[in-house]
Amino acid sequence: MVETPAGPGHGAGAGRTAAGVGAGAGRSGGGLALVVADAERLLADALALALTGRGYRVRATATTRNGLLRAVLHHRPDACLLDLHLSDGRALDVIEAIHRAVPTTRILALSREADPGVVEIAIEAGAAGYLSKDRGVEALDRALRRITAGELFVEANLTLEARQGRPAPGGRSLRWLTHRELEVLRRLTEGDGTVEIARALDMTTNTARTHVQNVLDKLGVHSRLEAVALANRLKTEQRSS
């Protein structure tokens, strides 16, 4: 079973988490409900235990993208902590899925990567914060309090690196596009308009229009035709390299 509810009768690790709720009540967590996801079950359970000791209510832990999404849809927590590398693959796509399905759940991405491009993509996909896994529980607690208060949290050094590392307009790299933006670009290359893109990707026309504009901005072009021409050229260059 992928999802592990954090409650009595669900294993030793979950039992410790449940028992810690009373002990941690009134601490910094303030009873906020969480779902925790990490590629390794032991780490997910250990993190849940540590956060419960600080007054958070960990509703479930997960190790896969599907398990995480199911847990969030079921519990609709105040916040979700997720490792960007879960056991069944990279979790950037599931950030966007969670943000669309349960926009009230604030997402904190955890990773050992300090790549400014990954930070930008995670935030653009819907994460409310990004924290290095090298940091301790104090930093995690601080980040959770910030994002659940409605703020965006990215460590200062990562923010600086992201600003310095982001390509200028015309940087012309597809790696800056999110998975959804790549889908939008593919639809553009197939000749789809805004209405067709919205229908195919199950979104409103306004959302589709926003995604198209984001694609143009990131590619440093001014029209859909330019975006299509650039995408085709970049693909040709990748095949020949």
mmCIF file of C-alpha atoms in Angstrom:
data_model
loop_
_atom_site.group_PDB
_atom_site.id
_atom_site.type_symbol
_atom_site.label_atom_id
_atom_site.label_comp_id
_atom_site.label_asym_id
_atom_site.label_seq_id
_atom_site.Cartn_x
_atom_site.Cartn_y
_atom_site.Cartn_z
ATOM 1 C CA MET A 1 0.000 0.000 0.000
ATOM 2 C CA VAL A 2 1.572 3.282 -1.062
ATOM 3 C CA GLU A 3 -0.210 5.672 1.256
ATOM 4 C CA THR A 4 0.326 5.341 4.995
ATOM 5 C CA PRO A 5 -2.295 7.135 7.108
ATOM 6 C CA ALA A 6 -0.795 8.758 10.177
ATOM 7 C CA GLY A 7 -3.114 7.348 12.773
ATOM 8 C CA PRO A 8 -3.461 4.577 15.346
ATOM 9 C CA GLY A 9 -3.241 1.017 14.104
ATOM 10 C CA HIS A 10 -1.248 1.748 10.966
ATOM 11 C CA GLY A 11 2.201 0.474 11.926
ATOM 12 C CA ALA A 12 4.882 1.420 14.396
ATOM 13 C CA GLY A 13 6.044 4.548 12.587
ATOM 14 C CA ALA A 14 2.522 5.870 12.102
ATOM 15 C CA GLY A 15 1.668 5.040 15.722
ATOM 16 C CA ARG A 16 4.572 7.173 16.947
ATOM 17 C CA THR A 17 3.360 10.007 14.728
ATOM 18 C CA ALA A 18 -0.159 9.824 16.130
ATOM 19 C CA ALA A 19 1.093 9.647 19.703
ATOM 20 C CA GLY A 20 3.181 12.764 19.165
ATOM 21 C CA VAL A 21 0.207 14.975 18.321
ATOM 22 C CA GLY A 22 -0.819 15.513 21.907
ATOM 23 C CA ALA A 23 2.754 15.989 23.036
ATOM 24 C CA GLY A 24 3.401 18.593 20.357
ATOM 25 C CA ALA A 25 0.155 20.512 20.727
ATOM 26 C CA GLY A 26 0.657 24.236 21.124
ATOM 27 C CA ARG A 27 4.072 24.220 19.514
ATOM 28 C CA SER A 28 4.993 26.015 16.304
ATOM 29 C CA GLY A 29 2.989 23.692 14.030
ATOM 30 C CA GLY A 30 -0.281 25.016 15.395
ATOM 31 C CA GLY A 31 -2.143 21.842 14.443
ATOM 32 C CA LEU A 32 -1.690 22.371 10.698
ATOM 33 C CA ALA A 33 -2.511 19.261 8.663
ATOM 34 C CA LEU A 34 0.259 17.872 6.451
ATOM 35 C CA VAL A 35 0.952 15.153 3.906
ATOM 36 C CA VAL A 36 4.609 14.118 3.641
ATOM 37 C CA ALA A 37 6.226 12.395 0.650
ATOM 38 C CA ASP A 38 9.760 11.065 0.273
ATOM 39 C CA ALA A 39 11.239 8.396 -1.982
ATOM 40 C CA GLU A 40 12.281 6.385 1.075
ATOM 41 C CA ARG A 41 9.586 5.195 3.473
ATOM 42 C CA LEU A 42 11.897 5.391 6.500
ATOM 43 C CA LEU A 43 12.735 9.042 5.800
ATOM 44 C CA ALA A 44 9.087 9.947 5.197
ATOM 45 C CA ASP A 45 8.075 8.371 8.510
ATOM 46 C CA ALA A 46 10.987 9.991 10.375
ATOM 47 C CA LEU A 47 10.068 13.394 8.979
ATOM 48 C CA ALA A 48 6.430 12.845 9.931
ATOM 49 C CA LEU A 49 7.489 11.956 13.478
ATOM 50 C CA ALA A 50 9.694 15.047 13.804
ATOM 51 C CA LEU A 51 6.958 17.367 12.534
ATOM 52 C CA THR A 52 4.322 15.799 14.767
ATOM 53 C CA GLY A 53 6.577 16.564 17.720
ATOM 54 C CA ARG A 54 6.337 20.226 16.713
ATOM 55 C CA GLY A 55 2.561 20.306 16.745
ATOM 56 C CA TYR A 56 1.743 19.441 13.117
ATOM 57 C CA ARG A 57 -0.862 16.804 12.270
ATOM 58 C CA VAL A 58 0.616 14.472 9.658
ATOM 59 C CA ARG A 59 -2.363 12.909 7.912
ATOM 60 C CA ALA A 60 -0.447 10.563 5.605
ATOM 61 C CA THR A 61 2.945 9.719 4.157
ATOM 62 C CA ALA A 62 3.676 8.554 0.611
ATOM 63 C CA THR A 63 6.639 7.409 -1.470
ATOM 64 C CA THR A 64 5.230 7.703 -5.007
ATOM 65 C CA ARG A 65 3.617 10.402 -7.119
ATOM 66 C CA ASN A 66 0.309 8.537 -7.362
ATOM 67 C CA GLY A 67 0.279 7.806 -3.638
ATOM 68 C CA LEU A 68 0.988 11.446 -2.868
ATOM 69 C CA LEU A 69 -1.755 12.726 -5.152
ATOM 70 C CA ARG A 70 -4.283 10.281 -3.687
ATOM 71 C CA ALA A 71 -3.336 11.301 -0.145
ATOM 72 C CA VAL A 72 -3.674 15.018 -0.892
ATOM 73 C CA LEU A 73 -7.014 14.571 -2.661
ATOM 74 C CA HIS A 74 -8.331 12.513 0.255
ATOM 75 C CA HIS A 75 -7.042 14.595 3.181
ATOM 76 C CA ARG A 76 -6.878 18.066 1.563
ATOM 77 C CA PRO A 77 -4.154 19.161 4.013
ATOM 78 C CA ASP A 78 -2.994 22.675 4.792
ATOM 79 C CA ALA A 79 0.399 21.864 3.299
ATOM 80 C CA CYS A 80 2.242 19.129 1.473
ATOM 81 C CA LEU A 81 5.961 18.392 1.745
ATOM 82 C CA LEU A 82 7.373 16.499 -1.184
ATOM 83 C CA ASP A 83 10.766 15.264 -2.246
ATOM 84 C CA LEU A 84 11.276 16.209 -5.897
ATOM 85 C CA HIS A 85 12.596 12.694 -6.544
ATOM 86 C CA LEU A 86 10.001 10.133 -5.461
ATOM 87 C CA SER A 87 10.371 6.386 -5.923
ATOM 88 C CA ASP A 88 8.455 6.370 -9.224
ATOM 89 C CA GLY A 89 10.093 9.427 -10.785
ATOM 90 C CA ARG A 90 10.492 13.176 -10.607
ATOM 91 C CA ALA A 91 7.667 14.993 -8.840
ATOM 92 C CA LEU A 92 7.550 18.289 -10.747
ATOM 93 C CA ASP A 93 4.454 17.164 -12.663
ATOM 94 C CA VAL A 94 2.570 16.216 -9.514
ATOM 95 C CA ILE A 95 3.154 19.712 -8.087
ATOM 96 C CA GLU A 96 1.075 21.146 -10.908
ATOM 97 C CA ALA A 97 -1.574 18.429 -10.489
ATOM 98 C CA ILE A 98 -1.910 19.113 -6.748
ATOM 99 C CA HIS A 99 -1.983 22.875 -7.269
ATOM 100 C CA ARG A 100 -4.805 22.554 -9.789
ATOM 101 C CA ALA A 101 -6.837 19.978 -7.839
ATOM 102 C CA VAL A 102 -6.441 21.396 -4.316
ATOM 103 C CA PRO A 103 -5.238 25.013 -4.625
ATOM 104 C CA THR A 104 -5.668 25.582 -0.875
ATOM 105 C CA THR A 105 -2.905 23.061 -0.115
ATOM 106 C CA ARG A 106 0.436 24.861 0.050
ATOM 107 C CA ILE A 107 3.297 22.869 -1.457
ATOM 108 C CA LEU A 108 6.850 22.827 -0.103
ATOM 109 C CA ALA A 109 9.337 21.163 -2.451
ATOM 110 C CA LEU A 110 12.351 19.479 -0.861
ATOM 111 C CA SER A 111 15.458 18.576 -2.821
ATOM 112 C CA ARG A 112 19.208 18.173 -2.623
ATOM 113 C CA GLU A 113 19.426 20.024 -5.945
ATOM 114 C CA ALA A 114 20.399 23.691 -5.893
ATOM 115 C CA ASP A 115 19.847 24.115 -9.630
ATOM 116 C CA PRO A 116 18.204 27.548 -10.072
ATOM 117 C CA GLY A 117 16.330 26.210 -13.082
ATOM 118 C CA VAL A 118 14.689 23.504 -10.969
ATOM 119 C CA VAL A 119 13.769 26.069 -8.309
ATOM 120 C CA GLU A 120 12.084 28.294 -10.905
ATOM 121 C CA ILE A 121 10.216 25.399 -12.503
ATOM 122 C CA ALA A 122 8.952 24.097 -9.152
ATOM 123 C CA ILE A 123 7.637 27.538 -8.170
ATOM 124 C CA GLU A 124 6.069 28.116 -11.575
ATOM 125 C CA ALA A 125 4.372 24.704 -11.391
ATOM 126 C CA GLY A 126 2.642 25.751 -8.176
ATOM 127 C CA ALA A 127 5.013 25.169 -5.259
ATOM 128 C CA ALA A 128 4.817 27.818 -2.546
ATOM 129 C CA GLY A 129 8.305 27.097 -1.300
ATOM 130 C CA TYR A 130 11.582 25.326 -2.003
ATOM 131 C CA LEU A 131 13.969 24.078 0.676
ATOM 132 C CA SER A 132 17.240 22.170 0.500
ATOM 133 C CA LYS A 133 17.150 18.724 2.131
ATOM 134 C CA ASP A 134 20.469 19.600 3.751
ATOM 135 C CA ARG A 135 18.629 21.932 6.149
ATOM 136 C CA GLY A 136 17.345 20.885 9.564
ATOM 137 C CA VAL A 137 13.884 20.623 11.092
ATOM 138 C CA GLU A 138 14.067 24.222 12.377
ATOM 139 C CA ALA A 139 14.420 25.519 8.815
ATOM 140 C CA LEU A 140 11.620 23.212 7.662
ATOM 141 C CA ASP A 141 9.350 24.480 10.429
ATOM 142 C CA ARG A 142 10.141 28.080 9.444
ATOM 143 C CA ALA A 143 9.391 27.382 5.781
ATOM 144 C CA LEU A 144 6.079 25.703 6.618
ATOM 145 C CA ARG A 145 4.954 28.614 8.774
ATOM 146 C CA ARG A 146 5.837 31.050 5.997
ATOM 147 C CA ILE A 147 4.029 29.254 3.188
ATOM 148 C CA THR A 148 0.910 28.504 5.244
ATOM 149 C CA ALA A 149 0.766 32.224 6.078
ATOM 150 C CA GLY A 150 0.434 32.878 2.355
ATOM 151 C CA GLU A 151 4.054 33.777 1.646
ATOM 152 C CA LEU A 152 6.431 32.418 -0.967
ATOM 153 C CA PHE A 153 9.496 30.822 0.625
ATOM 154 C CA VAL A 154 12.782 30.271 -1.194
ATOM 155 C CA GLU A 155 16.106 30.444 0.611
ATOM 156 C CA ALA A 156 17.952 33.680 -0.112
ATOM 157 C CA ASN A 157 20.934 31.977 -1.742
ATOM 158 C CA LEU A 158 18.672 29.997 -4.089
ATOM 159 C CA THR A 159 16.699 33.128 -4.993
ATOM 160 C CA LEU A 160 19.916 34.910 -5.917
ATOM 161 C CA GLU A 161 21.164 31.947 -7.956
ATOM 162 C CA ALA A 162 17.823 31.725 -9.755
ATOM 163 C CA ARG A 163 17.921 35.399 -10.693
ATOM 164 C CA GLN A 164 21.508 35.130 -11.872
ATOM 165 C CA GLY A 165 21.025 31.816 -13.647
ATOM 166 C CA ARG A 166 17.751 32.442 -15.448
ATOM 167 C CA PRO A 167 18.272 33.024 -19.156
ATOM 168 C CA ALA A 168 17.628 36.468 -20.556
ATOM 169 C CA PRO A 169 14.801 36.807 -23.082
ATOM 170 C CA GLY A 170 15.950 34.960 -26.144
ATOM 171 C CA GLY A 171 17.905 32.442 -24.052
ATOM 172 C CA ARG A 172 16.050 29.908 -26.150
ATOM 173 C CA SER A 173 16.123 26.762 -24.069
ATOM 174 C CA LEU A 174 13.214 24.338 -23.731
ATOM 175 C CA ARG A 175 14.453 23.237 -20.304
ATOM 176 C CA TRP A 176 12.839 26.300 -18.712
ATOM 177 C CA LEU A 177 9.371 25.089 -19.705
ATOM 178 C CA THR A 178 7.218 23.098 -17.287
ATOM 179 C CA HIS A 179 5.690 19.819 -18.409
ATOM 180 C CA ARG A 180 2.367 21.558 -19.079
ATOM 181 C CA GLU A 181 4.058 24.338 -21.060
ATOM 182 C CA LEU A 182 5.852 21.732 -23.178
ATOM 183 C CA GLU A 183 2.448 20.179 -23.913
ATOM 184 C CA VAL A 184 1.124 23.597 -24.909
ATOM 185 C CA LEU A 185 4.125 24.155 -27.178
ATOM 186 C CA ARG A 186 3.625 20.752 -28.787
ATOM 187 C CA ARG A 187 -0.008 21.649 -29.482
ATOM 188 C CA LEU A 188 1.113 24.915 -31.031
ATOM 189 C CA THR A 189 3.497 23.057 -33.358
ATOM 190 C CA GLU A 190 0.535 20.902 -34.414
ATOM 191 C CA GLY A 191 -1.429 24.013 -35.358
ATOM 192 C CA ASP A 192 -3.856 24.122 -32.428
ATOM 193 C CA GLY A 193 -5.361 27.427 -31.343
ATOM 194 C CA THR A 194 -6.247 28.494 -27.810
ATOM 195 C CA VAL A 195 -9.653 26.788 -27.777
ATOM 196 C CA GLU A 196 -8.230 23.489 -29.064
ATOM 197 C CA ILE A 197 -5.396 23.596 -26.514
ATOM 198 C CA ALA A 198 -7.838 24.270 -23.674
ATOM 199 C CA ARG A 199 -10.084 21.393 -24.753
ATOM 200 C CA ALA A 200 -7.212 18.935 -25.248
ATOM 201 C CA LEU A 201 -5.544 19.747 -21.921
ATOM 202 C CA ASP A 202 -8.764 20.123 -19.905
ATOM 203 C CA MET A 203 -8.309 23.756 -18.903
ATOM 204 C CA THR A 204 -10.114 27.049 -19.439
ATOM 205 C CA THR A 205 -9.284 29.195 -22.445
ATOM 206 C CA ASN A 206 -7.903 31.875 -20.114
ATOM 207 C CA THR A 207 -5.548 29.343 -18.529
ATOM 208 C CA ALA A 208 -4.479 28.114 -21.960
ATOM 209 C CA ARG A 209 -3.836 31.691 -23.044
ATOM 210 C CA THR A 210 -1.704 32.254 -19.930
ATOM 211 C CA HIS A 211 0.329 29.113 -20.628
ATOM 212 C CA VAL A 212 0.906 30.224 -24.215
ATOM 213 C CA GLN A 213 2.125 33.628 -23.035
ATOM 214 C CA ASN A 214 4.445 31.965 -20.513
ATOM 215 C CA VAL A 215 5.900 29.842 -23.322
ATOM 216 C CA LEU A 216 6.521 32.937 -25.445
ATOM 217 C CA ASP A 217 8.123 34.797 -22.528
ATOM 218 C CA LYS A 218 10.436 31.936 -21.594
ATOM 219 C CA LEU A 219 11.514 31.355 -25.176
ATOM 220 C CA GLY A 220 12.065 35.075 -25.707
ATOM 221 C CA VAL A 221 9.785 35.286 -28.745
ATOM 222 C CA HIS A 222 6.855 37.555 -29.579
ATOM 223 C CA SER A 223 4.426 35.343 -31.481
ATOM 224 C CA ARG A 224 3.153 31.787 -31.696
ATOM 225 C CA LEU A 225 4.683 31.424 -35.141
ATOM 226 C CA GLU A 226 8.092 32.381 -33.765
ATOM 227 C CA ALA A 227 7.653 29.887 -30.922
ATOM 228 C CA VAL A 228 6.799 27.089 -33.354
ATOM 229 C CA ALA A 229 9.731 27.941 -35.617
ATOM 230 C CA LEU A 230 12.108 28.026 -32.650
ATOM 231 C CA ALA A 231 10.790 24.740 -31.225
ATOM 232 C CA ASN A 232 11.256 23.002 -34.562
ATOM 233 C CA ARG A 233 14.785 24.370 -34.900
ATOM 234 C CA LEU A 234 15.773 23.330 -31.380
ATOM 235 C CA LYS A 235 14.448 19.819 -31.956
ATOM 236 C CA THR A 236 16.420 19.590 -35.189
ATOM 237 C CA GLU A 237 19.580 20.728 -33.390
ATOM 238 C CA GLN A 238 19.032 18.173 -30.613
ATOM 239 C CA ARG A 239 18.645 15.340 -33.119
ATOM 240 C CA SER A 240 21.800 16.335 -34.982
ATOM 241 C CA SER A 241 23.936 16.841 -31.858
#
